Short mmCIF file of C-alpha atoms in Angstrom, two decimals:
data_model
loop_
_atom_site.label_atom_id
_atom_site.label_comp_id
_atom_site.label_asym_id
_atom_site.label_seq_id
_atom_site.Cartn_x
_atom_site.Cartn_y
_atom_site.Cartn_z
CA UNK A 1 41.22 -24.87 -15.54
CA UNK A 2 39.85 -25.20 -12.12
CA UNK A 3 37.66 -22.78 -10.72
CA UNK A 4 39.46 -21.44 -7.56
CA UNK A 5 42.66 -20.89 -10.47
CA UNK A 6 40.04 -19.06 -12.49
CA UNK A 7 38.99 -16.88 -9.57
CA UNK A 8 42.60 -15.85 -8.61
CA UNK A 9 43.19 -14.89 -12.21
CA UNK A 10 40.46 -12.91 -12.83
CA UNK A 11 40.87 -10.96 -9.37
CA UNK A 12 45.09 -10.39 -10.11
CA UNK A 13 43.61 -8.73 -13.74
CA UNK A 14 41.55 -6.55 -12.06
CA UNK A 15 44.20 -5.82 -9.29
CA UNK A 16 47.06 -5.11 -12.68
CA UNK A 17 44.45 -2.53 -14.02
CA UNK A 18 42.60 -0.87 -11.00
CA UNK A 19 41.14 2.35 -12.89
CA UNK A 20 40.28 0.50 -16.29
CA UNK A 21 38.57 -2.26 -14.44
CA UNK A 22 36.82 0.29 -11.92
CA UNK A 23 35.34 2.18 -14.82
CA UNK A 24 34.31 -1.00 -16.51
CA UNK A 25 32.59 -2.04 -14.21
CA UNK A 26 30.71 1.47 -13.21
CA UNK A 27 28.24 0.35 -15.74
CA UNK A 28 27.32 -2.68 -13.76
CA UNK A 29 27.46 -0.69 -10.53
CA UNK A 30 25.31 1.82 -11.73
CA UNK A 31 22.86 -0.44 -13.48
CA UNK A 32 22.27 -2.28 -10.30
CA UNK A 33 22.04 -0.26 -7.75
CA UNK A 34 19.90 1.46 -9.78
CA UNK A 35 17.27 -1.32 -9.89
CA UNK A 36 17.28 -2.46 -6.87
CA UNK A 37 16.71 1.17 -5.63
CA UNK A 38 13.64 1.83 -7.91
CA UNK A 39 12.11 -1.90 -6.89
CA UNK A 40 12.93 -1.01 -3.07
CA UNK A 41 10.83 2.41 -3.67
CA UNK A 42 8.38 0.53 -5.86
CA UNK A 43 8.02 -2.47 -3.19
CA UNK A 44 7.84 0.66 -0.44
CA UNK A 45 5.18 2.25 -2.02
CA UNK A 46 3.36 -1.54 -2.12
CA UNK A 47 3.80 -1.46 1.92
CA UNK A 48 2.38 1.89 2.12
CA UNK A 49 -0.87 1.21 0.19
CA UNK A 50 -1.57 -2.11 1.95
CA UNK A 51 -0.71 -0.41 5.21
CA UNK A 52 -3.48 2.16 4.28
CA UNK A 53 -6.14 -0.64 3.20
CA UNK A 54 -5.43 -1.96 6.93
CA UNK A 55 -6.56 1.02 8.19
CA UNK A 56 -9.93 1.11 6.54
CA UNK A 57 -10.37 -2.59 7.87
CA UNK A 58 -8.37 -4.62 5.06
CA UNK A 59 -8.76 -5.92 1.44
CA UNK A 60 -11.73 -8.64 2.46
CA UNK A 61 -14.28 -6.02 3.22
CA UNK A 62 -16.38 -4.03 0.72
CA UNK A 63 -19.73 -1.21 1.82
CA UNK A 64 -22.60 -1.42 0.84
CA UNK A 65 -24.69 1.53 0.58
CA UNK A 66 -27.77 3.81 -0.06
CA UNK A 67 -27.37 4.58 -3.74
CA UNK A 68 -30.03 6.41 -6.06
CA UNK A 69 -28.17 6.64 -9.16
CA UNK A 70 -26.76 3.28 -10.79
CA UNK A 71 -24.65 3.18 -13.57
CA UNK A 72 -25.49 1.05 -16.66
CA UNK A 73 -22.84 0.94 -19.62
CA UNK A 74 -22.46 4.74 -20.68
CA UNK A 75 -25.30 6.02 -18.59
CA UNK A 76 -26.44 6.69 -15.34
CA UNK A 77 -30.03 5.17 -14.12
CA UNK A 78 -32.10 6.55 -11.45
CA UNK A 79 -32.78 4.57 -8.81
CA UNK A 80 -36.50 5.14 -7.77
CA UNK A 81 -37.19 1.97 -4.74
CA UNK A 82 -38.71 3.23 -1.74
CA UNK A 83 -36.71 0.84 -0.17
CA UNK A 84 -33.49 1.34 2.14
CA UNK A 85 -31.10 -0.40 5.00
CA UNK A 86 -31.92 -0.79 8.45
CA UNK A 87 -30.12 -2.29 11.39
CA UNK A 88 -32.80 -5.89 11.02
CA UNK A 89 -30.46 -6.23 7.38
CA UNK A 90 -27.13 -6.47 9.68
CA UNK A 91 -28.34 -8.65 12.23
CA UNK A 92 -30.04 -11.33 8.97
CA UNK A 93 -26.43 -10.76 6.94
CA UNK A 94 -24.29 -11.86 10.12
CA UNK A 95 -26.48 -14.97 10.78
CA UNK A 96 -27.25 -16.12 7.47
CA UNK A 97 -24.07 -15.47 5.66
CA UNK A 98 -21.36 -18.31 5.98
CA UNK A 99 -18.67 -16.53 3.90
CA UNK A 100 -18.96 -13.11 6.01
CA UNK A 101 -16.90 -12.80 9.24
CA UNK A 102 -17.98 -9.92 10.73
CA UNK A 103 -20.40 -6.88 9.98
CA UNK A 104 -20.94 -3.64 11.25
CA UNK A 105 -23.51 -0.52 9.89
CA UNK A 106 -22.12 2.86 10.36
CA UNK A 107 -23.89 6.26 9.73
CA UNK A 108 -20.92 8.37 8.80
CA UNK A 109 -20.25 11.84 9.02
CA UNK A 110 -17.02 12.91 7.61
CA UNK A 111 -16.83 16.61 6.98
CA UNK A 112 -16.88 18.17 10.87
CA UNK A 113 -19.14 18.57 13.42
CA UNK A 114 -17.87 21.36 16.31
CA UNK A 115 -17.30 19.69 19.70
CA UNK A 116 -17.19 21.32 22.56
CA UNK A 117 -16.21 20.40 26.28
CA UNK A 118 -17.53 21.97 29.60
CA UNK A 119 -14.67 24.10 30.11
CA UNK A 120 -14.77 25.53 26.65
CA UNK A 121 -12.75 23.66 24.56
CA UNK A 122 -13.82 22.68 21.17
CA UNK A 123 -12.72 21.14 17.77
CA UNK A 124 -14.07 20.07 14.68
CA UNK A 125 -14.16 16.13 14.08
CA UNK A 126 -16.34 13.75 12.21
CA UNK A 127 -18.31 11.32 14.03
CA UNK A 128 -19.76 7.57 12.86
CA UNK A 129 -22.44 5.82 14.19
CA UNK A 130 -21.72 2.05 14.99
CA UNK A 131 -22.32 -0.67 17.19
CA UNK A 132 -20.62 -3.25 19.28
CA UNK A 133 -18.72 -4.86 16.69
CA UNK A 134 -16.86 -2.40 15.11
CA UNK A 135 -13.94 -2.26 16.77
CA UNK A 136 -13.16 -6.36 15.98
CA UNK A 137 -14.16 -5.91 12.51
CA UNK A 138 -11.78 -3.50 12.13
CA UNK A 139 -9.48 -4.57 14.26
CA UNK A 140 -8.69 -1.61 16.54
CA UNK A 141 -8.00 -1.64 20.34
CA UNK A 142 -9.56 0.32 22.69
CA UNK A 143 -6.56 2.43 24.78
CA UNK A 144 -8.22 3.20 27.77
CA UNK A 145 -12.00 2.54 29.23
CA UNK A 146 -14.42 0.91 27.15
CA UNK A 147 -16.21 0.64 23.29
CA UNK A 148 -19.60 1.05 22.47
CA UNK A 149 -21.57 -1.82 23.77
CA UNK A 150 -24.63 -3.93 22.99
CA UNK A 151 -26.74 -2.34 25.50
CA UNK A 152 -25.58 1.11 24.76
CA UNK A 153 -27.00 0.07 20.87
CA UNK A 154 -30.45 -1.55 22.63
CA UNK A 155 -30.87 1.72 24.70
CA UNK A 156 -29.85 4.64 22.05
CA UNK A 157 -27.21 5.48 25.80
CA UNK A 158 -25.69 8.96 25.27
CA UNK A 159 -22.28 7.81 25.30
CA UNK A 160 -19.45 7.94 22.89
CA UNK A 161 -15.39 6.82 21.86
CA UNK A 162 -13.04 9.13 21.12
CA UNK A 163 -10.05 9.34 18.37
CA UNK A 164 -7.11 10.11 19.80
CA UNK A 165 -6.93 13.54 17.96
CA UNK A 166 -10.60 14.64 19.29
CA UNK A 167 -8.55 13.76 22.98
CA UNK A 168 -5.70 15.58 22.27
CA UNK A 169 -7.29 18.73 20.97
CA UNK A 170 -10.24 19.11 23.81
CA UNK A 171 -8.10 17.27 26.84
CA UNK A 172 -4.46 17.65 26.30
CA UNK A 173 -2.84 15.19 28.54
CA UNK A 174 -5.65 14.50 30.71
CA UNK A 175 -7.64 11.40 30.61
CA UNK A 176 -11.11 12.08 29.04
CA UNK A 177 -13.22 9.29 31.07
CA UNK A 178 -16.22 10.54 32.38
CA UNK A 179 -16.19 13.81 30.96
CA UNK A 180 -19.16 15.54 28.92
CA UNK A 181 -18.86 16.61 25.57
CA UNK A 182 -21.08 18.79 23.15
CA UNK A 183 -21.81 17.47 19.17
CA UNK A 184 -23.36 20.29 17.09
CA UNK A 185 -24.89 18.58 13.95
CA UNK A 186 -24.48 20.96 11.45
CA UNK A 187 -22.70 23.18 9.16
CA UNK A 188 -21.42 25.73 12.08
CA UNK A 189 -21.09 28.62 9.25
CA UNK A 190 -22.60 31.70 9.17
CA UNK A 191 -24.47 33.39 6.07
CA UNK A 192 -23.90 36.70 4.49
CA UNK A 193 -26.07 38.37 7.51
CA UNK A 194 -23.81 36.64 9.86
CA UNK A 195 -26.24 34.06 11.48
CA UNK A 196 -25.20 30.26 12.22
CA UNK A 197 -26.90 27.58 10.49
CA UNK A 198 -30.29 27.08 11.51
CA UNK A 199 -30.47 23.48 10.79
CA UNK A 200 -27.76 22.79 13.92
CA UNK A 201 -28.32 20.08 16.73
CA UNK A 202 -26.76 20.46 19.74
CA UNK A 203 -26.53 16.73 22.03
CA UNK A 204 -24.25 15.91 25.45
CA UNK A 205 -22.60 12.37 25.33
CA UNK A 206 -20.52 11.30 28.22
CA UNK A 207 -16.82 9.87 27.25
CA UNK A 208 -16.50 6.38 27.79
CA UNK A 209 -13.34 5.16 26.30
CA UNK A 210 -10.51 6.01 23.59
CA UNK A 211 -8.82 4.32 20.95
CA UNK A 212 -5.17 3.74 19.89
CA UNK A 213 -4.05 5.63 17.15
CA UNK A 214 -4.91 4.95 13.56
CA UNK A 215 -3.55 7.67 11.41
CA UNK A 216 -4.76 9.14 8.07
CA UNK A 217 -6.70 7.30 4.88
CA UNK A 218 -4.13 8.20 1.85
CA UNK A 219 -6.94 7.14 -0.22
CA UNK A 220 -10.18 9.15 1.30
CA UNK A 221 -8.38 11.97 2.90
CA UNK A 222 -10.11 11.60 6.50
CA UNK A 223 -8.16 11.14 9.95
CA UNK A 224 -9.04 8.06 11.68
CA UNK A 225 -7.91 9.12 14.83
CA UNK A 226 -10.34 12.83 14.32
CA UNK A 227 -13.64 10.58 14.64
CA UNK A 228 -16.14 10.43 17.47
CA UNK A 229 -17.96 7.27 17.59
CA UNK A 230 -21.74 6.98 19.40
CA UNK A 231 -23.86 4.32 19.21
CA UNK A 232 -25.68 3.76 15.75
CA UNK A 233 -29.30 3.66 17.63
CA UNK A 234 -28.22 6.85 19.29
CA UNK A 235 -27.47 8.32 15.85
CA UNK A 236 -30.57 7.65 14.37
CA UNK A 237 -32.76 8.80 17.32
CA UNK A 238 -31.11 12.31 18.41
CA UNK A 239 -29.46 13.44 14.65
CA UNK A 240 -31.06 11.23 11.63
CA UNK A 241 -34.86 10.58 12.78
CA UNK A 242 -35.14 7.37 11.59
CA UNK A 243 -34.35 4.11 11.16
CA UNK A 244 -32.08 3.90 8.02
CA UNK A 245 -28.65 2.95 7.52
CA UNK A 246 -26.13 4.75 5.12
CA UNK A 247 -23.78 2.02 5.32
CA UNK A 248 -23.28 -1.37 5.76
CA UNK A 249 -19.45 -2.72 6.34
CA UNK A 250 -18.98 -6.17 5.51
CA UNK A 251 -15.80 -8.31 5.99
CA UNK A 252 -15.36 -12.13 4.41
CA UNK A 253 -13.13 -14.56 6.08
CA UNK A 254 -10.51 -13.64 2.88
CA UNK A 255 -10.08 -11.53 0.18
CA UNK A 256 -11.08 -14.91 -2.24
CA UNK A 257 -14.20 -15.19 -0.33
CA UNK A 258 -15.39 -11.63 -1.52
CA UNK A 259 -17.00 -12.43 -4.59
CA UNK A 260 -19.02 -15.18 -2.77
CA UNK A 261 -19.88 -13.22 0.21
CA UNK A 262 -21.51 -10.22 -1.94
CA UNK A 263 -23.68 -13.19 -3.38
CA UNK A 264 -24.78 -14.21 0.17
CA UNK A 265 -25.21 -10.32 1.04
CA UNK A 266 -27.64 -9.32 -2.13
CA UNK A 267 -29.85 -12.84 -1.18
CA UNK A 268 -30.51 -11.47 1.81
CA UNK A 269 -30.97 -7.76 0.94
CA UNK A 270 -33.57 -9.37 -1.78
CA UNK A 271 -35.22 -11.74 0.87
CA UNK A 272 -36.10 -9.21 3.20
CA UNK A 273 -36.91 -5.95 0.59
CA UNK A 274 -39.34 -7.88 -1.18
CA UNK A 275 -36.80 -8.94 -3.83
CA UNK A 276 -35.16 -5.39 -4.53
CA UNK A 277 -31.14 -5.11 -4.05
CA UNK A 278 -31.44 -2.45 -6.66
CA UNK A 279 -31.42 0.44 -3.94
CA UNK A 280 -28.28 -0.96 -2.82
CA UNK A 281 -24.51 0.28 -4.38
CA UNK A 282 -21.34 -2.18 -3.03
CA UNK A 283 -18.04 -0.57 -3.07
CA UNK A 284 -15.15 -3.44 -3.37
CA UNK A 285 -11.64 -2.53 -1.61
CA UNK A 286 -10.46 -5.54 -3.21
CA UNK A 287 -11.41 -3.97 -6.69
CA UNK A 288 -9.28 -0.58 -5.71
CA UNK A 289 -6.11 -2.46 -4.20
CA UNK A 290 -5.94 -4.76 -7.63
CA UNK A 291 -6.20 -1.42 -9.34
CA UNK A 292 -3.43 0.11 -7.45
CA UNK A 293 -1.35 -3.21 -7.53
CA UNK A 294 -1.68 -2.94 -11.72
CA UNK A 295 0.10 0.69 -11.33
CA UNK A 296 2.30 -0.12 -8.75
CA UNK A 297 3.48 -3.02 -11.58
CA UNK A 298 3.62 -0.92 -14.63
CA UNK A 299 5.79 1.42 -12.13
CA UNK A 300 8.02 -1.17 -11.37
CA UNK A 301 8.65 -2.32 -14.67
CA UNK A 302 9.23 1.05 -16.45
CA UNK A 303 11.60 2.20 -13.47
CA UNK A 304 13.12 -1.26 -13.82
CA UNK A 305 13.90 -1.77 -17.45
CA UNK A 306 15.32 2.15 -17.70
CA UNK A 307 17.66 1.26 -15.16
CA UNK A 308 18.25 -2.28 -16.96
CA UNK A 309 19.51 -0.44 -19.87
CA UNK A 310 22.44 0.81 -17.66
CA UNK A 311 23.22 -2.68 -17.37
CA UNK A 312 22.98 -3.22 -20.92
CA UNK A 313 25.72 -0.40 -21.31
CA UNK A 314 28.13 -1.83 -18.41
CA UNK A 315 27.63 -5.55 -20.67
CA UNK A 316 29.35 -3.83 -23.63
CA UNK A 317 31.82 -1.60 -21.71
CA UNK A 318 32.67 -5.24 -20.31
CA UNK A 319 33.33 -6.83 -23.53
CA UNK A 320 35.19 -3.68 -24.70
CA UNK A 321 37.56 -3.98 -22.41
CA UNK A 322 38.23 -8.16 -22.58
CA UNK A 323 38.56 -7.43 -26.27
CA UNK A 324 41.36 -5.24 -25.61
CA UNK A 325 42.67 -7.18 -22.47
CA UNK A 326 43.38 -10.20 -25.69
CA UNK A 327 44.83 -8.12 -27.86
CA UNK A 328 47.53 -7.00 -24.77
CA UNK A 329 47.89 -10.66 -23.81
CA UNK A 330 48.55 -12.22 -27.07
CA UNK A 331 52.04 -13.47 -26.47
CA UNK A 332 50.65 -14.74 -22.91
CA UNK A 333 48.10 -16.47 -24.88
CA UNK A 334 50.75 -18.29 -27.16
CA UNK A 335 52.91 -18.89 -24.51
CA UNK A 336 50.02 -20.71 -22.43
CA UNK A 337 49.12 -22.63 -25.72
CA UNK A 338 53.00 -24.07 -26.56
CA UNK A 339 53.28 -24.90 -23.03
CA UNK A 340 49.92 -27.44 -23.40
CA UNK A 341 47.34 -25.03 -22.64
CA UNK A 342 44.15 -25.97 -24.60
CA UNK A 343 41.41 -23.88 -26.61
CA UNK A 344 39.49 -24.89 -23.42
CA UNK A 345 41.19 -23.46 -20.63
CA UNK A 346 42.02 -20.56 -22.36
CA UNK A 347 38.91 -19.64 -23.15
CA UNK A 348 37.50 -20.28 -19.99
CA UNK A 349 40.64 -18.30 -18.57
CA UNK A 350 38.77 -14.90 -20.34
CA UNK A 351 35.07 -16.08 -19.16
CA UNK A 352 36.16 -16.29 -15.60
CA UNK A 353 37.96 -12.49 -15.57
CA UNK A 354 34.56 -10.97 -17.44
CA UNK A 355 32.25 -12.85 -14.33
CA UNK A 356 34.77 -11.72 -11.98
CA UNK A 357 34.52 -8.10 -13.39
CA UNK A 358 30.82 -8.50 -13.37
CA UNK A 359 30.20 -10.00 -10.20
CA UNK A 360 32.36 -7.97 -8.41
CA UNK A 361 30.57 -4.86 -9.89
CA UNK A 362 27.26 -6.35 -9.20
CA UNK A 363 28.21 -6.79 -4.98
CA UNK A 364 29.16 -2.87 -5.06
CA UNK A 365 26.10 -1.93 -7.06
CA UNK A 366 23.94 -3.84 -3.95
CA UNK A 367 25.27 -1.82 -1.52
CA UNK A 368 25.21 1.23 -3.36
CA UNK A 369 21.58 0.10 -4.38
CA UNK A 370 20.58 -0.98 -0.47
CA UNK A 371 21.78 3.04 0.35
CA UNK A 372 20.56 4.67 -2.54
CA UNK A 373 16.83 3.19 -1.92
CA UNK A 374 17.02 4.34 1.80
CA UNK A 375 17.73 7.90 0.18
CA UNK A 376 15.22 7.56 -2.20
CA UNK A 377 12.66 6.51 0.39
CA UNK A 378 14.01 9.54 2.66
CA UNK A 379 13.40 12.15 0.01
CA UNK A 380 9.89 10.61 -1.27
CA UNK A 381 8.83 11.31 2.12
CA UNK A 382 9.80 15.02 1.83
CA UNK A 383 8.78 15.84 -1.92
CA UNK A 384 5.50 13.53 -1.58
CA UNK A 385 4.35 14.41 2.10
CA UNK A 386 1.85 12.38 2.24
CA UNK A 387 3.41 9.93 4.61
CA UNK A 388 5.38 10.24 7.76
CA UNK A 389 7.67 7.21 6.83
CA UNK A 390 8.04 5.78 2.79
CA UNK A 391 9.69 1.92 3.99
CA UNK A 392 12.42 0.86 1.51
CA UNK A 393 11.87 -2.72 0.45
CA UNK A 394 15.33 -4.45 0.01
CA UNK A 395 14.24 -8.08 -0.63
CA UNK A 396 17.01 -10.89 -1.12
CA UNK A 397 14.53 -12.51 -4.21
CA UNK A 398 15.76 -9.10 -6.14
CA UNK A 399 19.18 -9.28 -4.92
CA UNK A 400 19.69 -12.91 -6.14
CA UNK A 401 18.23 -11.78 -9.29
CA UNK A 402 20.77 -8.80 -9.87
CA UNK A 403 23.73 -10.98 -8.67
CA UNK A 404 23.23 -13.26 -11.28
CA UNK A 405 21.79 -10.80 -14.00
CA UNK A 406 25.44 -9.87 -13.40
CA UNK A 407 27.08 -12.94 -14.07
CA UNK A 408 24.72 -13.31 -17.07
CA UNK A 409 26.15 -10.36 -18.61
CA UNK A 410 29.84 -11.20 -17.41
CA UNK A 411 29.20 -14.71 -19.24
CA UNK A 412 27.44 -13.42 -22.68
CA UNK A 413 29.54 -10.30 -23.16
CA UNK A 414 32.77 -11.57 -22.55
CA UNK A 415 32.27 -14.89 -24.46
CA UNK A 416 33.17 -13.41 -27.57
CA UNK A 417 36.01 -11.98 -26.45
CA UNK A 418 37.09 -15.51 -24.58
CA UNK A 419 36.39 -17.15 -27.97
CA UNK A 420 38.71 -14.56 -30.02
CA UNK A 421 41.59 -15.63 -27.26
CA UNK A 422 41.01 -18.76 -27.41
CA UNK A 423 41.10 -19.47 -31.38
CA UNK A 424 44.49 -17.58 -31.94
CA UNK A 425 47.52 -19.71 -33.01
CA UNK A 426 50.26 -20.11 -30.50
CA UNK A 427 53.18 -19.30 -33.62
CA UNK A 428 51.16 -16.40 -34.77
CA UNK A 429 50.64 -14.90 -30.66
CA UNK A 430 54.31 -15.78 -30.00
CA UNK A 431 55.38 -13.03 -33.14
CA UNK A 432 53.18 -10.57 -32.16
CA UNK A 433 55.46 -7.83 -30.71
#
């Protein structure tokens, strides 16, 4: 039987029985939309947590850090080195570090400082203190004026970068440049006899540039775009009083070249602190994304194989009907047979109607699928609200896959029932009434 015959048959036996074959192949429409919906979401939710590693720089940095407290097996050491990071350690790991591409120390603080503006303005934003290479390490353009530079860094300058959220909230739609702004170091609460926190420092800092939107870490909570930035010597000299370094932001050339670049790092933290790198704690990004790429997996395959189960269902509601289509087409079956037909062609005959079925069911279930994710993805963003925008991941490797998972099915389920046909004897099909 040639294929195009095949084809035409199997489409005229769905076209004869519209409502059976509709609800045969609901199963199949069902079971695939229903993957490819949960893999869009899954695949979405992939986007999102990249998208948010981005913002903290990307998956080929890790910090290193200050610690005091180590952990070894079950317990927790004390770290008691008199030792800690200064800005010397960044200048040795950038020039003696092949596998590291950029690096940048920050003194972060992340819970608030009030700001305030000439005019009276004020807000509460973090600030971090870096130097002249933050902004390419973490790949963020300035929007308007200028970053921190390496002279501002040599000569502890009073200047700082604004998030766009600090501009928004202190200078509406006017441009900041040039303007003086207020950071108060401190808590800024008051005790139970209604006095401020004593320990606050007040320091002016003349606005030098902004930045382009970031947005929001899903992962540490903190606004991007809420952060003041002032050089890191500045820091040190008008808040800190010393030298030290909290952090130390380090970024291989790739995510493969991590492992090898936190070698490099420790040599030279043990080189120049008299062979001590126990003072020092290294958090990995790469280590959290591989953590969130294992759920994101086990998600994906749980959602994936409930919904493959509908499949499962449509496979036998598939072979139920071809079953019964034979037993309503036994004198057609004869007939075909005493004219010359062979075991062959009717056989194939059935086969061709069940991938028809199938493959027909499998195209609606796509577009049901393709419409069902972009709901899904619409409603995650509502229920979830932790995102502005949840991207629904249609990709054609999964649509391949469920187009011929659906032929698959269409060929194993209704091979029985093509077999059945095929075997029957043309005297005993021509008596059957």
């Amino acid at each position: 039987m040639r294929l195009v015959e095949g084809l035409s048959i199997g489409l005229s036996a769905i076209r004869a029985n519209k409502m059976r074959s509709l609800l045969t192949m609901l199963g199949i429409i069902i079971g695939v939309a229903a993957v490819l919906a949960m893999i869009a979401i899954g695949d979405g939710a992939k986007v999102i947590v990249l998208q948010d590693a981005q913002k903290l720089g990307g998956a080929n940095q890790f910090t290193m850090y200050r610690t005091t407290y180590k952990r070894e097996g079950s317990r927790w050491i004390r770290i008691r080195s008199n030792e800690y990071m200064e800005y010397e350690d960044v200048l040795a790991i950038e020039a003696e570090c092949p596998s590291v591409r950029a690096v940048t120390p920050r003194i972060p603080e992340w819970r608030g400082s009030l700001i305030q503006t000439a005019d009276g303005s004020e807000t509460r934003a973090g600030y971090n203190g870096v130097d002249e290479n933050y902004p390419v390490a973490m790949d963020w353009d300035v929007q308007e004026g200028r970053f921190i530079t390496d002279e501002d860094v040599q000569n502890a300058t009073k200047i700082c970068v604004l998030g766009q959220e600090v501009v928004t909230e202190l200078f509406g739609d006017k441009s900041p440049l040039g303007q003086e702004i207020k950071i108060a170091k401190g808590s800024g609460r008051y005790d139970r006899w209604g006095r401020r926190d004593s320990k606050r420092s007040t320091e002016r800092f003349t606005v030098v540039g902004t930045l382009t939107p970031r947005g929001r870490s899903l992962r540490f909570g903190w606004s991007y775009d809420n952060l003041v930035f002032i050089p890191i010597s500045t820091v040190q000299e008008r808040f800190t009083g010393n030298d030290q370094i909290q952090d130390i932001v380090v970024y291989a050339h790739t995510v493969e070249d991590v492992p090898k670049a936190i070698d490099e790092v420790k040599a030279v933290i043990r080189k120049r602190h008299k062979g001590d790198d126990s003072f020092v704690g290294i958090f990995e990004m790469r280590s959290g994304m591989a953590q969130l790429e294992k759920i994101s997996k086990m998600i994906k395959i749980a959602l994936g194989s409930i919904a493959g189960f509908s499949l499962l269902v449509g496979g036998i509601g598939i072979m139920n009907m071809m079953l019964v289509a034979v037993s309503e087409r036994t004198r057609e079956i004869g007939l075909r047979k005493a004219l010359g037909a062979k075991p062959l062609d009717i056989m194939a005959q059935f086969l061709m109607e069940a991938i028809v079925i199938c493959s027909v069911g499998g195209a609606i279930g796509i577009g049901l699928g393709m419409f069902a994710g972009e709901g899904m993805a619409v409603l995650a963003v509502k229920i979830a609200k932790i995102v502005p925008e949840w991207p629904a991941v249609i990709s054609t490797q999964w649509i391949l896959i469920s187009v011929s998972f659906s032929a698959i099915i269409g060929i194993l389920f209704g091979l029985y029932p093509a077999v059945k046909a095929s075997a029957l004897s043309p005297i005993e099909a021509l008596r059957t009434e």
